Amino acid sequence: MKVLVLSATGCMGGGLVQALKNDPNHQLYAFTRNPDSDTAKSLKDAGVTVFKGDYNDKDSLEKTFFEVKPDAVFFTIFPDLTGGDGDLEQAQNVIDAVKRHGVKQVLHGSVARIGTQENFDRVYNKLEDGSFFKQYWVKKWAIQDLVRNSGASWTIVKPPVFIQNVVWPHYVNLMTPELPQKLIYKNAIDPKARQWWVDGSDVGKFAAAAVRNPEKFHNKEITFGTELLTTGDIVDKLRKVSGKDVKQYEWPAEEWEASKSQFLLSSQHIMSEMGYDPEGGNPTEYGVELTPIEEWLENNKAGTWMA
C-alpha cells in the first residue's frame, strides 16, 4: 500500500512515518517544503521517498500525487495566524488532489474539542464572530467537512495539547518564549484548570493503525488524551526531566487582566473557561498505546533547551 504523508516533517506525520517505516506491506512517501532539512534527510535515511512541495502550490501537489499514485494520504493543516483563510485554501488543494487521483483513504490530524459539548457551546456562543479563536474552530470544522466529503474512506484523529509545544524550538518560541530564555513557564491557563496533554506523534500511531486496518477505522473520528495536567504539573515534569529550576510565572493582577485582550493569551483564558472533556482519554478499543508525557520528555530532551 502506498502511503503519502503530506505533513511528514511535523510531529503528527512524523509519528505515522515512525510507526510504518519498518512495515514491508507499505511504501512511504513524504511531501515537504524543504527536502534538504535535517528532518527530511532522516526520512530519506529511513527509506522514505521525499517530494518537494507546498500546500499552496497546486502544481507540486499534482506532480506528487501523479508520481506516487497513493492509496492513502495523511495531512494536517497549521492554522492561518494572520486571520485569513490560507488554511482552508490549503486543505481544499489537498482534497481536490485526493478527488482527482481517486485516493482510497484520507487520514487527517485535527484537534479535540475543549470541555464538554455543553460548556464548549456556552463559551463559544459568547465569542465575537470575527475573533481569531472563534474562526479557528469554524475553519477546523470546515476542514473536517472537506475530509468527510472527499469521497474516500476517512479517519479524523483529534488530539488536545501537544507536549512538543513546550520543548521543540519551532513550537516553544511561539507558545512560551520565556521558557527557553528564562526558564519561566508563562501561560494564561487558570493554574487550577486541567487540560489533556499528549505526545503529538501519537496521532501518527492512530493513522498507522488505520492504514493497517482501514475497515475498523472507516469514517471514524477519534478523540484522545494521555494525561490531565495543570500548568503546575507541567512545570514539575519539566523541572524533573531537565534538572533545571523551571518556574511557573506569577501573574500580577493588573497584567493578568490585560492578558485577556492579547492574541495568544486570550485564547488560553477561553480554554480555561471551557474546561476539559472528561471523555477525552485513551479510546482503548483501537489498541494504540499512548506515550506518557514524562517518558516523551526524557526521550526528547537532547538538542532542546532542557539538555
Short mmCIF file of C-alpha atoms in Angstrom, two decimals:
data_model
loop_
_atom_site.label_atom_id
_atom_site.label_comp_id
_atom_site.label_asym_id
_atom_site.label_seq_id
_atom_site.Cartn_x
_atom_site.Cartn_y
_atom_site.Cartn_z
CA MET A 1 0.00 0.00 0.00
CA LYS A 2 1.36 3.42 -0.96
CA VAL A 3 1.05 5.99 1.84
CA LEU A 4 1.71 9.66 1.12
CA VAL A 5 2.45 11.67 4.25
CA LEU A 6 1.93 15.32 3.36
CA SER A 7 2.97 16.60 6.79
CA ALA A 8 5.86 14.21 7.29
CA THR A 9 8.30 16.62 8.97
CA GLY A 10 5.81 17.59 11.70
CA CYS A 11 5.23 15.60 14.86
CA MET A 12 1.93 14.05 13.68
CA GLY A 13 3.13 12.98 10.24
CA GLY A 14 6.49 12.03 11.69
CA GLY A 15 4.69 9.71 14.10
CA LEU A 16 2.99 7.98 11.17
CA VAL A 17 6.32 7.50 9.39
CA GLN A 18 7.88 6.13 12.57
CA ALA A 19 5.02 3.66 13.02
CA LEU A 20 5.09 2.36 9.43
CA LYS A 21 8.70 2.73 8.29
CA ASN A 22 9.63 -0.88 9.06
CA ASP A 23 6.39 -2.37 7.77
CA PRO A 24 7.13 -4.22 4.50
CA ASN A 25 3.47 -4.02 3.48
CA HIS A 26 3.59 -0.25 2.96
CA GLN A 27 5.63 2.15 0.84
CA LEU A 28 6.08 5.59 2.37
CA TYR A 29 6.30 8.91 0.55
CA ALA A 30 6.76 12.34 2.11
CA PHE A 31 5.93 15.86 0.95
CA THR A 32 7.82 18.82 2.42
CA ARG A 33 8.80 22.40 1.64
CA ASN A 34 12.46 21.73 2.36
CA PRO A 35 13.73 18.28 1.34
CA ASP A 36 17.22 19.30 2.48
CA SER A 37 16.27 19.86 6.12
CA ASP A 38 17.66 17.56 8.79
CA THR A 39 14.21 16.08 9.36
CA ALA A 40 13.73 15.37 5.66
CA LYS A 41 17.17 13.79 5.47
CA SER A 42 16.26 11.47 8.33
CA LEU A 43 13.15 10.45 6.36
CA LYS A 44 15.34 9.59 3.36
CA ASP A 45 17.66 7.59 5.62
CA ALA A 46 14.60 5.61 6.75
CA GLY A 47 13.82 4.70 3.14
CA VAL A 48 11.08 7.27 2.58
CA THR A 49 10.86 8.87 -0.87
CA VAL A 50 10.71 12.65 -0.37
CA PHE A 51 9.00 15.13 -2.69
CA LYS A 52 9.41 18.89 -2.56
CA GLY A 53 6.22 20.93 -2.42
CA ASP A 54 3.86 23.23 -0.62
CA TYR A 55 0.13 23.08 0.08
CA ASN A 56 -0.23 26.44 -1.66
CA ASP A 57 1.49 25.12 -4.79
CA LYS A 58 -1.11 23.11 -6.67
CA ASP A 59 1.43 22.06 -9.30
CA SER A 60 3.71 20.45 -6.70
CA LEU A 61 0.74 18.61 -5.19
CA GLU A 62 -0.35 17.43 -8.63
CA LYS A 63 3.14 16.23 -9.52
CA THR A 64 3.48 14.32 -6.26
CA PHE A 65 0.06 12.67 -6.46
CA PHE A 66 0.62 11.77 -10.12
CA GLU A 67 4.01 10.15 -9.48
CA VAL A 68 3.09 8.36 -6.25
CA LYS A 69 -0.49 7.31 -7.05
CA PRO A 70 -1.15 6.93 -3.31
CA ASP A 71 -3.67 4.56 -1.77
CA ALA A 72 -3.73 6.59 1.47
CA VAL A 73 -2.92 10.22 2.24
CA PHE A 74 -2.23 11.81 5.63
CA PHE A 75 -2.33 15.56 6.17
CA THR A 76 -2.76 18.21 8.83
CA ILE A 77 -3.10 21.97 8.43
CA PHE A 78 -1.46 24.63 10.58
CA PRO A 79 -3.89 27.48 11.38
CA ASP A 80 -3.55 30.74 9.46
CA LEU A 81 -2.26 33.05 12.18
CA THR A 82 -2.93 36.12 10.01
CA GLY A 83 -6.67 35.60 10.45
CA GLY A 84 -7.12 34.82 6.75
CA ASP A 85 -8.36 31.67 5.03
CA GLY A 86 -4.99 30.32 3.95
CA ASP A 87 -5.53 27.14 5.97
CA LEU A 88 -8.89 26.47 4.32
CA GLU A 89 -7.42 27.03 0.88
CA GLN A 90 -4.56 24.64 1.60
CA ALA A 91 -6.96 21.94 2.77
CA GLN A 92 -9.08 22.44 -0.34
CA ASN A 93 -5.99 21.99 -2.53
CA VAL A 94 -5.21 18.69 -0.80
CA ILE A 95 -8.77 17.36 -1.06
CA ASP A 96 -9.01 18.41 -4.72
CA ALA A 97 -5.91 16.32 -5.41
CA VAL A 98 -7.42 13.41 -3.45
CA LYS A 99 -10.52 13.53 -5.61
CA ARG A 100 -8.67 13.90 -8.91
CA HIS A 101 -6.47 10.90 -8.21
CA GLY A 102 -9.07 8.61 -6.65
CA VAL A 103 -7.29 8.18 -3.31
CA LYS A 104 -8.99 5.43 -1.32
CA GLN A 105 -8.21 6.59 2.22
CA VAL A 106 -7.72 10.04 3.78
CA LEU A 107 -6.22 10.45 7.26
CA HIS A 108 -6.43 13.87 8.89
CA GLY A 109 -4.88 15.23 12.08
CA SER A 110 -7.26 17.84 13.52
CA VAL A 111 -7.94 18.96 17.12
CA ALA A 112 -10.03 17.81 20.09
CA ARG A 113 -12.92 19.87 21.37
CA ILE A 114 -12.22 21.65 24.65
CA GLY A 115 -14.62 20.93 27.51
CA THR A 116 -17.93 19.14 27.43
CA GLN A 117 -20.12 19.93 24.44
CA GLU A 118 -22.46 21.96 26.66
CA ASN A 119 -19.66 24.04 28.18
CA PHE A 120 -17.91 24.49 24.84
CA ASP A 121 -21.12 25.76 23.24
CA ARG A 122 -21.81 28.13 26.12
CA VAL A 123 -18.42 29.85 25.86
CA TYR A 124 -18.15 29.62 22.07
CA ASN A 125 -21.51 31.32 21.55
CA LYS A 126 -20.35 34.34 23.57
CA LEU A 127 -17.38 34.97 21.28
CA GLU A 128 -17.50 37.67 18.64
CA ASP A 129 -17.87 36.27 15.14
CA GLY A 130 -14.64 37.89 13.95
CA SER A 131 -12.50 36.71 16.86
CA PHE A 132 -9.49 34.55 15.98
CA PHE A 133 -10.46 31.82 18.43
CA LYS A 134 -13.99 31.51 17.02
CA GLN A 135 -12.71 31.48 13.45
CA TYR A 136 -10.13 28.88 14.43
CA TRP A 137 -12.92 26.45 15.27
CA VAL A 138 -15.08 27.40 12.30
CA LYS A 139 -12.21 26.60 9.95
CA LYS A 140 -11.22 23.39 11.75
CA TRP A 141 -14.80 22.14 11.35
CA ALA A 142 -14.85 23.23 7.70
CA ILE A 143 -11.64 21.29 7.00
CA GLN A 144 -13.11 18.22 8.70
CA ASP A 145 -16.16 18.55 6.42
CA LEU A 146 -13.87 18.63 3.40
CA VAL A 147 -12.35 15.35 4.58
CA ARG A 148 -15.75 13.74 5.17
CA ASN A 149 -16.92 14.80 1.71
CA SER A 150 -13.74 13.73 -0.10
CA GLY A 151 -15.31 10.56 -1.50
CA ALA A 152 -12.60 8.49 0.21
CA SER A 153 -12.76 6.39 3.36
CA TRP A 154 -11.67 8.80 6.08
CA THR A 155 -10.31 8.86 9.61
CA ILE A 156 -10.02 12.08 11.61
CA VAL A 157 -7.75 11.99 14.67
CA LYS A 158 -8.38 14.76 17.20
CA PRO A 159 -5.66 15.34 19.81
CA PRO A 160 -5.55 18.04 22.53
CA VAL A 161 -2.43 19.99 23.68
CA PHE A 162 0.98 18.75 22.48
CA ILE A 163 3.89 18.40 24.90
CA GLN A 164 6.01 19.39 21.89
CA ASN A 165 4.66 22.93 22.35
CA VAL A 166 6.95 23.48 25.33
CA VAL A 167 10.08 21.78 24.02
CA TRP A 168 10.63 21.84 20.27
CA PRO A 169 12.20 25.15 19.22
CA HIS A 170 9.67 25.99 16.49
CA TYR A 171 6.79 25.47 18.93
CA VAL A 172 8.14 26.75 22.24
CA ASN A 173 9.37 30.03 20.73
CA LEU A 174 5.81 30.76 19.62
CA MET A 175 3.88 29.40 22.60
CA THR A 176 6.07 30.17 25.63
CA PRO A 177 9.22 32.07 24.55
CA GLU A 178 10.17 32.84 28.17
CA LEU A 179 10.69 29.13 28.83
CA PRO A 180 13.91 28.53 26.85
CA GLN A 181 15.17 32.05 27.51
CA LYS A 182 14.47 32.45 31.23
CA LEU A 183 13.19 29.02 32.38
CA ILE A 184 9.80 30.61 33.13
CA TYR A 185 6.59 28.92 32.01
CA LYS A 186 4.26 31.84 31.25
CA ASN A 187 0.80 30.62 30.37
CA ALA A 188 -2.64 32.17 30.88
CA ILE A 189 -4.45 28.91 31.57
CA ASP A 190 -6.03 29.09 35.01
CA PRO A 191 -3.49 27.42 37.35
CA LYS A 192 -6.26 25.28 38.83
CA ALA A 193 -7.55 24.12 35.43
CA ARG A 194 -6.56 20.77 33.99
CA GLN A 195 -6.03 20.04 30.30
CA TRP A 196 -5.44 16.89 28.33
CA TRP A 197 -1.85 16.62 27.09
CA VAL A 198 -0.40 14.21 24.51
CA ASP A 199 2.71 13.37 22.55
CA GLY A 200 1.66 14.77 19.16
CA SER A 201 3.35 11.93 17.32
CA ASP A 202 0.79 9.54 18.86
CA VAL A 203 -1.61 10.92 16.23
CA GLY A 204 0.58 9.05 13.76
CA LYS A 205 0.07 5.82 15.69
CA PHE A 206 -3.70 6.07 15.17
CA ALA A 207 -3.17 6.93 11.50
CA ALA A 208 -0.84 3.93 11.08
CA ALA A 209 -3.42 1.66 12.72
CA ALA A 210 -6.00 2.98 10.25
CA VAL A 211 -3.69 2.22 7.31
CA ARG A 212 -3.24 -1.34 8.56
CA ASN A 213 -6.94 -1.88 9.29
CA PRO A 214 -8.97 0.52 7.11
CA GLU A 215 -12.28 -1.24 7.75
CA LYS A 216 -12.04 -0.77 11.52
CA PHE A 217 -11.21 2.92 11.10
CA HIS A 218 -13.60 3.60 8.23
CA ASN A 219 -15.23 7.03 8.69
CA LYS A 220 -14.18 7.29 12.34
CA GLU A 221 -13.46 10.39 14.42
CA ILE A 222 -11.06 9.61 17.25
CA THR A 223 -10.53 11.96 20.19
CA PHE A 224 -7.78 11.05 22.62
CA GLY A 225 -5.78 12.42 25.54
CA THR A 226 -2.96 10.92 27.58
CA GLU A 227 -2.77 12.83 30.88
CA LEU A 228 -4.87 15.51 32.58
CA LEU A 229 -2.39 18.10 33.85
CA THR A 230 -2.37 21.58 35.35
CA THR A 231 0.28 24.13 34.41
CA GLY A 232 1.92 23.32 37.75
CA ASP A 233 2.08 19.64 36.77
CA ILE A 234 3.81 20.56 33.50
CA VAL A 235 6.33 22.75 35.32
CA ASP A 236 7.07 19.91 37.76
CA LYS A 237 7.73 17.49 34.90
CA LEU A 238 9.92 19.97 33.03
CA ARG A 239 11.91 20.67 36.19
CA LYS A 240 12.36 16.96 36.95
CA VAL A 241 13.44 15.94 33.44
CA SER A 242 15.66 18.95 32.68
CA GLY A 243 17.21 19.22 36.13
CA LYS A 244 16.78 22.99 35.79
CA ASP A 245 14.98 25.43 38.07
CA VAL A 246 11.91 25.93 35.86
CA LYS A 247 9.36 28.26 37.44
CA GLN A 248 5.73 28.99 36.79
CA TYR A 249 5.09 32.65 36.02
CA GLU A 250 3.30 34.51 38.79
CA TRP A 251 0.92 36.97 37.21
CA PRO A 252 0.46 40.42 38.79
CA ALA A 253 -3.29 41.08 38.98
CA GLU A 254 -3.19 44.02 36.55
CA GLU A 255 -1.14 42.10 33.98
CA TRP A 256 -3.45 39.08 34.31
CA GLU A 257 -6.45 41.21 33.36
CA ALA A 258 -4.57 42.86 30.48
CA SER A 259 -3.58 39.43 29.11
CA LYS A 260 -7.25 38.68 28.40
CA SER A 261 -7.09 41.02 25.41
CA GLN A 262 -3.79 39.74 23.97
CA PHE A 263 -3.78 37.49 20.89
CA LEU A 264 -2.45 34.16 22.13
CA LEU A 265 -3.08 34.64 25.83
CA SER A 266 -6.76 35.49 25.31
CA SER A 267 -7.25 32.06 23.74
CA GLN A 268 -5.75 30.45 26.84
CA HIS A 269 -8.24 32.29 29.05
CA ILE A 270 -11.06 30.97 26.87
CA MET A 271 -9.69 27.43 27.08
CA SER A 272 -9.67 27.70 30.88
CA GLU A 273 -13.33 28.71 30.87
CA MET A 274 -14.30 25.86 28.54
CA GLY A 275 -12.56 23.33 30.77
CA TYR A 276 -11.76 19.82 29.59
CA ASP A 277 -13.67 16.94 28.06
CA PRO A 278 -13.93 14.19 30.73
CA GLU A 279 -14.32 11.63 27.91
CA GLY A 280 -11.14 12.75 26.14
CA GLY A 281 -8.89 9.97 27.43
CA ASN A 282 -7.42 6.99 25.62
CA PRO A 283 -10.00 5.14 23.48
CA THR A 284 -8.62 1.66 24.21
CA GLU A 285 -10.72 -0.09 21.56
CA TYR A 286 -8.18 0.92 18.90
CA GLY A 287 -5.25 -0.79 20.58
CA VAL A 288 -2.97 2.26 20.42
CA GLU A 289 -0.53 2.63 23.30
CA LEU A 290 -0.07 6.29 24.24
CA THR A 291 3.27 7.74 25.31
CA PRO A 292 3.44 9.02 28.92
CA ILE A 293 4.31 12.71 28.97
CA GLU A 294 7.36 12.34 31.21
CA GLU A 295 8.66 9.49 29.08
CA TRP A 296 8.44 11.64 25.96
CA LEU A 297 10.30 14.47 27.70
CA GLU A 298 13.08 12.12 28.80
CA ASN A 299 13.45 10.69 25.28
CA ASN A 300 13.47 14.08 23.54
CA LYS A 301 15.47 16.43 25.75
CA ALA A 302 18.67 16.17 23.68
CA GLY A 303 19.15 19.20 21.45
CA THR A 304 16.47 21.24 23.25
CA TRP A 305 16.55 23.87 26.00
CA MET A 306 16.19 21.01 28.52
CA ALA A 307 19.58 19.47 27.70
#
